[in-house]
PDB file of C-alpha atoms in Angstrom:
ATOM      1  CA  MET S   1      92.398  54.544 101.604  1.00 59.00           C
ATOM      2  CA  LEU S   2      95.967  55.013 100.297  1.00 66.00           C
ATOM      3  CA  VAL S   3      96.750  54.551  96.520  1.00 66.00           C
ATOM      4  CA  GLU S   4     100.151  54.429  95.100  1.00 73.00           C
ATOM      5  CA  ILE S   5     100.804  56.211  91.839  1.00 65.00           C
ATOM      6  CA  GLY S   6     104.267  56.093  90.730  1.00 70.00           C
ATOM      7  CA  ASN S   7     106.382  58.184  93.151  1.00 76.00           C
ATOM      8  CA  TYR S   8     103.116  59.668  94.635  1.00 82.00           C
ATOM      9  CA  SER S   9     100.971  58.513  97.363  1.00 84.00           C
ATOM     10  CA  LEU S  10      97.167  59.458  97.128  1.00 83.00           C
ATOM     11  CA  GLU S  11      95.014  59.346 100.313  1.00 85.00           C
ATOM     12  CA  PHE S  12      91.134  59.766 100.478  1.00 84.00           C
ATOM     13  CA  ASP S  13      90.724  60.580 104.167  1.00 87.00           C
ATOM     14  CA  ASP S  14      88.410  62.467 106.666  1.00 92.00           C
ATOM     15  CA  ILE S  15      90.263  65.664 108.049  1.00 95.00           C
ATOM     16  CA  THR S  16      89.429  66.257 111.207  1.00 97.00           C
ATOM     17  CA  PRO S  17      90.382  69.725 112.988  1.00 97.00           C
ATOM     18  CA  GLN S  18      93.363  67.971 114.849  1.00 96.00           C
ATOM     19  CA  ILE S  19      94.515  66.344 111.774  1.00 95.00           C
ATOM     20  CA  ALA S  20      94.254  69.972 109.921  1.00 95.00           C
ATOM     21  CA  LYS S  21      96.319  71.630 112.714  1.00 95.00           C
ATOM     22  CA  THR S  22      99.180  68.756 112.464  1.00 94.00           C
ATOM     23  CA  LEU S  23      99.341  69.284 108.663  1.00 92.00           C
ATOM     24  CA  LEU S  24      99.418  73.260 109.251  1.00 93.00           C
ATOM     25  CA  GLU S  25     102.389  72.679 111.455  1.00 90.00           C
ATOM     26  CA  TYR S  26     104.420  71.745 108.294  1.00 84.00           C
ATOM     27  CA  ASN S  27     103.131  74.995 106.567  1.00 80.00           C
ATOM     28  CA  THR S  28     106.523  76.545 106.280  1.00 71.00           C
ATOM     29  CA  HIS S  29     107.277  79.299 103.554  1.00 63.00           C
ATOM     30  CA  ASN S  30     103.780  79.511 102.379  1.00 61.00           C
ATOM     31  CA  ARG S  31     102.063  82.343 100.774  1.00 63.00           C
ATOM     32  CA  PRO S  32     100.219  84.764 103.382  1.00 70.00           C
ATOM     33  CA  LEU S  33      96.935  83.569 104.787  1.00 80.00           C
ATOM     34  CA  ASN S  34      93.875  85.303 103.105  1.00 82.00           C
ATOM     35  CA  LEU S  35      91.544  85.448 106.142  1.00 87.00           C
ATOM     36  CA  PRO S  36      88.257  86.505 104.080  1.00 86.00           C
ATOM     37  CA  HIS S  37      88.801  83.436 101.945  1.00 85.00           C
ATOM     38  CA  VAL S  38      89.183  81.169 105.126  1.00 90.00           C
ATOM     39  CA  LYS S  39      85.997  82.719 106.607  1.00 90.00           C
ATOM     40  CA  PHE S  40      84.242  81.900 103.196  1.00 87.00           C
ATOM     41  CA  LEU S  41      85.173  78.317 103.322  1.00 90.00           C
ATOM     42  CA  SER S  42      84.621  78.061 106.815  1.00 93.00           C
ATOM     43  CA  LYS S  43      80.956  79.442 106.394  1.00 90.00           C
ATOM     44  CA  GLN S  44      80.399  76.702 103.802  1.00 88.00           C
ATOM     45  CA  MET S  45      81.759  73.960 106.030  1.00 93.00           C
ATOM     46  CA  LYS S  46      79.509  74.998 108.810  1.00 93.00           C
ATOM     47  CA  GLN S  47      76.518  74.951 106.450  1.00 90.00           C
ATOM     48  CA  GLY S  48      77.406  71.698 104.819  1.00 90.00           C
ATOM     49  CA  GLN S  49      77.802  73.292 101.480  1.00 83.00           C
ATOM     50  CA  TRP S  50      81.610  72.658 101.043  1.00 84.00           C
ATOM     51  CA  GLN S  51      82.323  69.869  98.579  1.00 77.00           C
ATOM     52  CA  MET S  52      85.509  68.100  97.705  1.00 73.00           C
ATOM     53  CA  ALA S  53      86.383  69.492  94.307  1.00 64.00           C
ATOM     54  CA  GLY S  54      89.148  67.079  93.231  1.00 62.00           C
ATOM     55  CA  ASP S  55      91.996  69.468  93.928  1.00 76.00           C
ATOM     56  CA  PRO S  56      94.210  67.635  96.358  1.00 85.00           C
ATOM     57  CA  ILE S  57      96.123  68.859  99.543  1.00 90.00           C
ATOM     58  CA  LYS S  58      99.569  68.678  98.627  1.00 89.00           C
ATOM     59  CA  VAL S  59     102.543  67.534 100.892  1.00 90.00           C
ATOM     60  CA  SER S  60     105.995  67.584  99.537  1.00 88.00           C
ATOM     61  CA  THR S  61     108.692  64.747  99.609  1.00 88.00           C
ATOM     62  CA  THR S  62     110.170  66.566 102.649  1.00 88.00           C
ATOM     63  CA  GLY S  63     106.709  66.574 104.553  1.00 88.00           C
ATOM     64  CA  ARG S  64     106.094  70.329 103.740  1.00 87.00           C
ATOM     65  CA  LEU S  65     102.528  71.595 103.037  1.00 89.00           C
ATOM     66  CA  LEU S  66     102.543  72.889  99.526  1.00 85.00           C
ATOM     67  CA  ASP S  67      98.793  73.556  98.950  1.00 85.00           C
ATOM     68  CA  GLY S  68      95.731  73.611 100.679  1.00 88.00           C
ATOM     69  CA  GLN S  69      96.502  75.968 103.830  1.00 89.00           C
ATOM     70  CA  HIS S  70      93.144  77.724 103.418  1.00 90.00           C
ATOM     71  CA  ARG S  71      91.075  74.649 103.346  1.00 92.00           C
ATOM     72  CA  LEU S  72      92.955  73.303 106.312  1.00 95.00           C
ATOM     73  CA  HIS S  73      92.523  76.560 108.424  1.00 95.00           C
ATOM     74  CA  ALA S  74      88.891  76.585 107.316  1.00 95.00           C
ATOM     75  CA  ILE S  75      88.343  73.010 109.047  1.00 96.00           C
ATOM     76  CA  VAL S  76      90.088  74.337 112.167  1.00 97.00           C
ATOM     77  CA  ASP S  77      87.918  77.420 112.013  1.00 97.00           C
ATOM     78  CA  SER S  78      84.668  75.655 111.371  1.00 97.00           C
ATOM     79  CA  ASN S  79      85.507  72.864 113.760  1.00 97.00           C
ATOM     80  CA  THR S  80      84.207  70.439 111.136  1.00 97.00           C
ATOM     81  CA  THR S  81      85.506  67.189 109.598  1.00 96.00           C
ATOM     82  CA  GLN S  82      85.674  67.169 105.880  1.00 94.00           C
ATOM     83  CA  ARG S  83      86.629  64.604 103.188  1.00 90.00           C
ATOM     84  CA  ALA S  84      89.570  65.475 101.242  1.00 88.00           C
ATOM     85  CA  ILE S  85      92.221  64.129  99.002  1.00 85.00           C
ATOM     86  CA  ILE S  86      95.951  64.396 100.158  1.00 90.00           C
ATOM     87  CA  LEU S  87      98.809  63.800  97.685  1.00 88.00           C
ATOM     88  CA  TYR S  88     102.224  63.032  99.102  1.00 90.00           C
ATOM     89  CA  ASN S  89     105.753  63.121  97.709  1.00 89.00           C
ATOM     90  CA  VAL S  90     105.173  66.259  95.534  1.00 86.00           C
ATOM     91  CA  PRO S  91     108.396  67.742  94.633  1.00 85.00           C
ATOM     92  CA  ASP S  92     109.320  70.996  96.736  1.00 72.00           C
ATOM     93  CA  GLU S  93     110.307  72.929  93.735  1.00 64.00           C
ATOM     94  CA  SER S  94     106.825  72.600  92.235  1.00 60.00           C
ATOM     95  CA  PHE S  95     105.474  75.080  94.715  1.00 58.00           C
ATOM     96  CA  SER S  96     106.925  78.167  93.062  1.00 49.00           C
ATOM     97  CA  VAL S  97     104.760  77.274  89.869  1.00 50.00           C
ATOM     98  CA  MET S  98     101.810  75.563  91.351  1.00 57.00           C
ATOM     99  CA  ASP S  99      99.415  78.614  91.509  1.00 50.00           C
ATOM    100  CA  THR S 100     100.354  79.695  87.995  1.00 47.00           C
ATOM    101  CA  GLY S 101     100.412  76.198  86.249  1.00 40.00           C
ATOM    102  CA  ARG S 102      96.808  75.257  87.307  1.00 41.00           C
ATOM    103  CA  VAL S 103      93.896  75.413  84.779  1.00 46.00           C
ATOM    104  CA  ARG S 104      91.470  77.442  87.140  1.00 59.00           C
ATOM    105  CA  GLN S 105      91.365  80.961  86.292  1.00 75.00           C
ATOM    106  CA  ALA S 106      91.622  84.078  88.716  1.00 80.00           C
ATOM    107  CA  ALA S 107      87.895  84.622  88.114  1.00 83.00           C
ATOM    108  CA  ASP S 108      87.399  81.201  89.429  1.00 73.00           C
ATOM    109  CA  VAL S 109      89.131  81.787  92.444  1.00 68.00           C
ATOM    110  CA  LEU S 110      87.291  84.863  93.236  1.00 80.00           C
ATOM    111  CA  SER S 111      84.085  83.261  92.617  1.00 74.00           C
ATOM    112  CA  ILE S 112      84.935  80.538  95.132  1.00 60.00           C
ATOM    113  CA  ALA S 113      85.955  83.285  97.504  1.00 67.00           C
ATOM    114  CA  GLY S 114      82.316  84.865  97.458  1.00 73.00           C
ATOM    115  CA  PHE S 115      83.004  88.038  94.890  1.00 84.00           C
ATOM    116  CA  SER S 116      80.646  88.859  91.977  1.00 88.00           C
ATOM    117  CA  ASP S 117      81.433  89.854  88.305  1.00 93.00           C
ATOM    118  CA  THR S 118      84.570  87.901  88.860  1.00 92.00           C
ATOM    119  CA  LYS S 119      85.980  88.358  85.365  1.00 94.00           C
ATOM    120  CA  THR S 120      85.932  92.146  85.461  1.00 97.00           C
ATOM    121  CA  THR S 121      86.955  92.204  89.114  1.00 96.00           C
ATOM    122  CA  ALA S 122      90.123  89.829  88.417  1.00 94.00           C
ATOM    123  CA  ALA S 123      91.131  92.124  85.470  1.00 95.00           C
ATOM    124  CA  THR S 124      90.838  95.153  87.285  1.00 96.00           C
ATOM    125  CA  ALA S 125      92.883  93.673  90.305  1.00 95.00           C
ATOM    126  CA  ARG S 126      95.597  92.392  87.840  1.00 93.00           C
ATOM    127  CA  MET S 127      95.893  95.879  86.185  1.00 93.00           C
ATOM    128  CA  LEU S 128      96.137  97.747  89.665  1.00 95.00           C
ATOM    129  CA  ILE S 129      98.762  95.081  90.891  1.00 93.00           C
ATOM    130  CA  ASN S 130     100.748  95.767  87.732  1.00 90.00           C
ATOM    131  CA  TYR S 131     100.370  99.583  88.133  1.00 92.00           C
ATOM    132  CA  GLU S 132     101.571  99.573  91.682  1.00 91.00           C
ATOM    133  CA  ARG S 133     104.454  97.407  90.683  1.00 86.00           C
ATOM    134  CA  SER S 134     105.363 100.291  88.218  1.00 78.00           C
ATOM    135  CA  SER S 135     104.985  98.055  85.436  1.00 64.00           C
ATOM    136  CA  ILE S 136     102.924 100.268  82.955  1.00 62.00           C
ATOM    137  CA  ALA S 137     103.681  98.299  79.950  1.00 55.00           C
ATOM    138  CA  ALA S 138     101.979  95.146  81.466  1.00 59.00           C
ATOM    139  CA  THR S 139      99.214  97.042  83.224  1.00 66.00           C
ATOM    140  CA  MET S 140      96.627  96.919  80.560  1.00 62.00           C
ATOM    141  CA  LYS S 141      97.622  93.395  79.277  1.00 56.00           C
ATOM    142  CA  SER S 142      95.199  90.594  80.026  1.00 44.00           C
ATOM    143  CA  GLN S 143      98.089  88.265  81.106  1.00 42.00           C
ATOM    144  CA  GLY S 144      99.362  90.787  83.625  1.00 40.00           C
ATOM    145  CA  ARG S 145     103.156  89.865  83.007  1.00 42.00           C
ATOM    146  CA  LYS S 146     106.132  92.025  83.992  1.00 41.00           C
ATOM    147  CA  GLU S 147     109.699  91.171  83.481  1.00 40.00           C
ATOM    148  CA  GLY S 148     110.541  88.205  85.612  1.00 37.00           C
ATOM    149  CA  SER S 149     107.043  87.637  87.402  1.00 53.00           C
ATOM    150  CA  VAL S 150     103.292  86.848  86.872  1.00 74.00           C
ATOM    151  CA  VAL S 151     100.528  88.202  88.726  1.00 83.00           C
ATOM    152  CA  THR S 152      99.029  85.124  90.269  1.00 79.00           C
ATOM    153  CA  HIS S 153      95.672  83.927  91.634  1.00 78.00           C
ATOM    154  CA  GLN S 154      96.979  84.365  95.052  1.00 73.00           C
ATOM    155  CA  ASP S 155      98.255  87.900  94.503  1.00 83.00           C
ATOM    156  CA  ILE S 156      94.630  88.885  93.163  1.00 88.00           C
ATOM    157  CA  LEU S 157      92.926  87.267  96.011  1.00 82.00           C
ATOM    158  CA  GLU S 158      95.260  88.987  98.594  1.00 83.00           C
ATOM    159  CA  TYR S 159      94.792  92.268  96.784  1.00 90.00           C
ATOM    160  CA  MET S 160      90.860  91.627  96.864  1.00 88.00           C
ATOM    161  CA  GLY S 161      91.109  90.957 100.703  1.00 83.00           C
ATOM    162  CA  SER S 162      92.635  94.399 101.389  1.00 88.00           C
ATOM    163  CA  HIS S 163      90.896  96.699  98.585  1.00 93.00           C
ATOM    164  CA  ASP S 164      87.324  97.348  98.070  1.00 94.00           C
ATOM    165  CA  LEU S 165      86.754  97.921  94.447  1.00 97.00           C
ATOM    166  CA  THR S 166      82.972  97.812  94.524  1.00 96.00           C
ATOM    167  CA  PRO S 167      82.417 101.573  94.014  1.00 97.00           C
ATOM    168  CA  TYR S 168      84.995 101.633  90.982  1.00 98.00           C
ATOM    169  CA  LEU S 169      83.310  98.584  89.278  1.00 98.00           C
ATOM    170  CA  SER S 170      79.719  99.983  89.831  1.00 97.00           C
ATOM    171  CA  LYS S 171      80.530 103.091  88.029  1.00 98.00           C
ATOM    172  CA  ALA S 172      82.775 101.256  85.502  1.00 98.00           C
ATOM    173  CA  SER S 173      79.559  99.390  84.378  1.00 97.00           C
ATOM    174  CA  THR S 174      77.534 102.495  83.843  1.00 98.00           C
ATOM    175  CA  TRP S 175      80.262 104.105  81.859  1.00 98.00           C
ATOM    176  CA  HIS S 176      80.771 100.972  79.729  1.00 98.00           C
ATOM    177  CA  LYS S 177      77.083 100.738  78.898  1.00 98.00           C
ATOM    178  CA  THR S 178      77.201 104.277  77.551  1.00 97.00           C
ATOM    179  CA  LEU S 179      80.361 104.088  75.681  1.00 97.00           C
ATOM    180  CA  SER S 180      82.586 100.836  75.267  1.00 96.00           C
ATOM    181  CA  ILE S 181      85.782 102.396  74.233  1.00 96.00           C
ATOM    182  CA  TYR S 182      87.258 100.751  77.424  1.00 95.00           C
ATOM    183  CA  SER S 183      86.387  97.568  78.918  1.00 95.00           C
ATOM    184  CA  LYS S 184      84.615  97.590  82.300  1.00 97.00           C
ATOM    185  CA  ALA S 185      87.899  96.561  83.853  1.00 96.00           C
ATOM    186  CA  GLU S 186      89.713  99.484  82.318  1.00 96.00           C
ATOM    187  CA  TYR S 187      87.242 101.919  83.226  1.00 98.00           C
ATOM    188  CA  ALA S 188      87.254 100.657  86.902  1.00 98.00           C
ATOM    189  CA  PHE S 189      91.066 100.636  86.779  1.00 97.00           C
ATOM    190  CA  PHE S 190      91.231 104.379  85.567  1.00 98.00           C
ATOM    191  CA  TYR S 191      88.661 105.318  88.154  1.00 99.00           C
ATOM    192  CA  CYS S 192      90.709 103.993  90.896  1.00 98.00           C
ATOM    193  CA  ILE S 193      94.038 105.521  90.049  1.00 97.00           C
ATOM    194  CA  LEU S 194      92.671 108.839  89.129  1.00 98.00           C
ATOM    195  CA  SER S 195      90.553 109.154  92.142  1.00 98.00           C
ATOM    196  CA  ARG S 196      93.668 108.892  94.227  1.00 97.00           C
ATOM    197  CA  VAL S 197      94.661 112.276  92.629  1.00 98.00           C
ATOM    198  CA  SER S 198      91.196 113.949  92.758  1.00 98.00           C
ATOM    199  CA  PRO S 199      87.980 111.890  93.697  1.00 98.00           C
ATOM    200  CA  ASP S 200      85.574 114.429  92.166  1.00 98.00           C
ATOM    201  CA  GLN S 201      87.298 115.352  89.190  1.00 99.00           C
ATOM    202  CA  SER S 202      88.180 111.532  88.246  1.00 99.00           C
ATOM    203  CA  VAL S 203      84.282 111.103  88.176  1.00 98.00           C
ATOM    204  CA  LEU S 204      83.732 114.287  86.110  1.00 98.00           C
ATOM    205  CA  PHE S 205      86.488 113.318  83.666  1.00 99.00           C
ATOM    206  CA  LEU S 206      85.140 109.864  82.889  1.00 99.00           C
ATOM    207  CA  ASN S 207      81.767 110.867  82.870  1.00 98.00           C
ATOM    208  CA  ALA S 208      82.618 113.367  80.147  1.00 98.00           C
ATOM    209  CA  VAL S 209      84.740 110.682  78.091  1.00 98.00           C
ATOM    210  CA  SER S 210      81.980 108.090  78.227  1.00 98.00           C
ATOM    211  CA  SER S 211      78.780 110.551  77.504  1.00 98.00           C
ATOM    212  CA  GLY S 212      80.445 113.252  75.425  1.00 97.00           C
ATOM    213  CA  ALA S 213      77.681 115.663  76.747  1.00 95.00           C
ATOM    214  CA  LYS S 214      78.550 119.384  76.399  1.00 94.00           C
ATOM    215  CA  LEU S 215      82.166 119.071  75.450  1.00 97.00           C
ATOM    216  CA  GLU S 216      83.900 121.508  73.600  1.00 97.00           C
ATOM    217  CA  ILE S 217      85.832 120.304  70.356  1.00 97.00           C
ATOM    218  CA  ASP S 218      89.055 121.486  71.924  1.00 98.00           C
ATOM    219  CA  SER S 219      88.509 119.709  75.090  1.00 98.00           C
ATOM    220  CA  PRO S 220      90.711 116.904  76.048  1.00 98.00           C
ATOM    221  CA  MET S 221      87.986 114.573  76.916  1.00 98.00           C
ATOM    222  CA  TYR S 222      86.475 115.268  73.417  1.00 98.00           C
ATOM    223  CA  ILE S 223      89.685 114.564  71.692  1.00 98.00           C
ATOM    224  CA  LEU S 224      90.563 111.345  73.653  1.00 98.00           C
ATOM    225  CA  ARG S 225      86.838 110.088  73.050  1.00 98.00           C
ATOM    226  CA  LYS S 226      86.967 110.843  69.515  1.00 97.00           C
ATOM    227  CA  LYS S 227      90.281 109.115  68.975  1.00 96.00           C
ATOM    228  CA  LEU S 228      89.602 105.969  70.746  1.00 96.00           C
ATOM    229  CA  THR S 229      86.184 105.658  69.127  1.00 96.00           C
ATOM    230  CA  GLU S 230      87.662 106.079  65.843  1.00 95.00           C
ATOM    231  CA  TYR S 231      90.189 103.350  66.407  1.00 93.00           C
ATOM    232  CA  LYS S 232      87.420 101.047  67.636  1.00 91.00           C
ATOM    233  CA  MET S 233      84.982 101.730  64.794  1.00 92.00           C
ATOM    234  CA  ASN S 234      87.809 101.126  62.270  1.00 91.00           C
ATOM    235  CA  LYS S 235      88.829  97.986  64.155  1.00 86.00           C
ATOM    236  CA  LEU S 236      92.354  99.354  64.614  1.00 87.00           C
ATOM    237  CA  SER S 237      94.447  98.486  67.600  1.00 83.00           C
ATOM    238  CA  LEU S 238      96.375 100.654  70.070  1.00 88.00           C
ATOM    239  CA  SER S 239      99.197  99.015  72.415  1.00 83.00           C
ATOM    240  CA  PRO S 240      98.152  98.909  76.017  1.00 81.00           C
ATOM    241  CA  SER S 241     101.004 101.575  76.510  1.00 83.00           C
ATOM    242  CA  GLU S 242      99.300 103.759  73.976  1.00 90.00           C
ATOM    243  CA  ARG S 243      95.783 103.441  75.229  1.00 90.00           C
ATOM    244  CA  PHE S 244      97.208 104.275  79.066  1.00 94.00           C
ATOM    245  CA  ALA S 245      99.357 106.990  78.038  1.00 94.00           C
ATOM    246  CA  LEU S 246      96.655 108.940  75.830  1.00 97.00           C
ATOM    247  CA  THR S 247      94.222 108.475  78.775  1.00 98.00           C
ATOM    248  CA  ILE S 248      96.580 110.013  81.291  1.00 97.00           C
ATOM    249  CA  LYS S 249      97.697 112.793  78.996  1.00 97.00           C
ATOM    250  CA  ALA S 250      94.189 113.773  78.480  1.00 98.00           C
ATOM    251  CA  TRP S 251      93.547 113.727  82.287  1.00 99.00           C
ATOM    252  CA  ASN S 252      96.625 115.820  82.910  1.00 98.00           C
ATOM    253  CA  LEU S 253      95.508 118.512  80.396  1.00 98.00           C
ATOM    254  CA  TYR S 254      92.048 118.460  81.823  1.00 98.00           C
ATOM    255  CA  ARG S 255      93.583 118.948  85.349  1.00 98.00           C
ATOM    256  CA  ALA S 256      95.746 121.657  84.000  1.00 98.00           C
ATOM    257  CA  ASN S 257      92.649 123.373  82.355  1.00 98.00           C
ATOM    258  CA  LYS S 258      94.146 123.401  78.786  1.00 98.00           C
ATOM    259  CA  THR S 259      92.613 122.789  75.497  1.00 97.00           C
ATOM    260  CA  VAL S 260      94.086 120.603  72.803  1.00 97.00           C
ATOM    261  CA  LYS S 261      93.716 119.908  69.029  1.00 96.00           C
ATOM    262  CA  THR S 262      95.312 116.369  69.032  1.00 96.00           C
ATOM    263  CA  LEU S 263      96.488 113.560  71.262  1.00 96.00           C
ATOM    264  CA  ALA S 264      99.498 111.420  70.262  1.00 94.00           C
ATOM    265  CA  PHE S 265     101.722 109.191  71.935  1.00 92.00           C
ATOM    266  CA  ASN S 266     105.058 107.724  70.440  1.00 88.00           C
ATOM    267  CA  ALA S 267     106.133 104.581  72.312  1.00 81.00           C
ATOM    268  CA  ASP S 268     109.851 104.832  71.036  1.00 85.00           C
ATOM    269  CA  LYS S 269     110.350 108.493  72.094  1.00 89.00           C
ATOM    270  CA  ASP S 270     107.581 109.677  74.610  1.00 90.00           C
ATOM    271  CA  GLU S 271     107.844 108.738  78.267  1.00 89.00           C
ATOM    272  CA  ILE S 272     104.771 107.188  79.813  1.00 88.00           C
ATOM    273  CA  PRO S 273     102.900 109.981  81.726  1.00 93.00           C
ATOM    274  CA  ILE S 274     101.760 109.622  85.311  1.00 93.00           C
ATOM    275  CA  PRO S 275      98.706 110.980  86.599  1.00 96.00           C
ATOM    276  CA  GLN S 276      98.864 114.701  88.130  1.00 95.00           C
TER     277      GLN S 276
END
């Protein structure tokens, strides 16, 4: 059934594997395929659990496939026929903002792909992506923005397809229950980047910060813990750059086996440290 809506044509159709293959032939300049997501959708289709959610497969005015490649690949992979909506005559230029303009959140996308604790997972992945893009100022911001770009849902899904964050998220949950001076995502983020320097010391450092057990008063972990706890209790705020910098400064002091009386960071004067 074809419905005309203004300049658009909306079709409700049964998409066979052959039709899916034909549509995919026009899948030019699309984002990289996330194979784990395709396999997840394919499994749902084979088990009869996949349902049309109302988000159409989109085809541009020039016949280019703009959105829906994962569903179409899953139809081919599962060798099943699925009911779907196809929206035709979508402007080609809308593709660049299609992923960031939708209401669906990154956590929803990860949930569809079969991940658990998706809000924390999405937030952790977003911070790691920004960190690896050398955008420290954006690293701990919830929107994940850096100059000229946005961390898209697709970015996060692709990152999770090639990175196993399970060990970091598991430990983060334990540390957060002990002391919530960081969010679970922040604990997981710090554990991940610090473990790249020293897997063993990263655990010892974050164990000490969260528990406070057997810490000397001039220990970098004690001073960091005290400062962040005071800010939290007094409902004061630190910028994302300050929170990151203070944590990394404490880590670097710990690694150098140094004691400290205070921890401070001036965003206008000091360079943001890197883990050593």
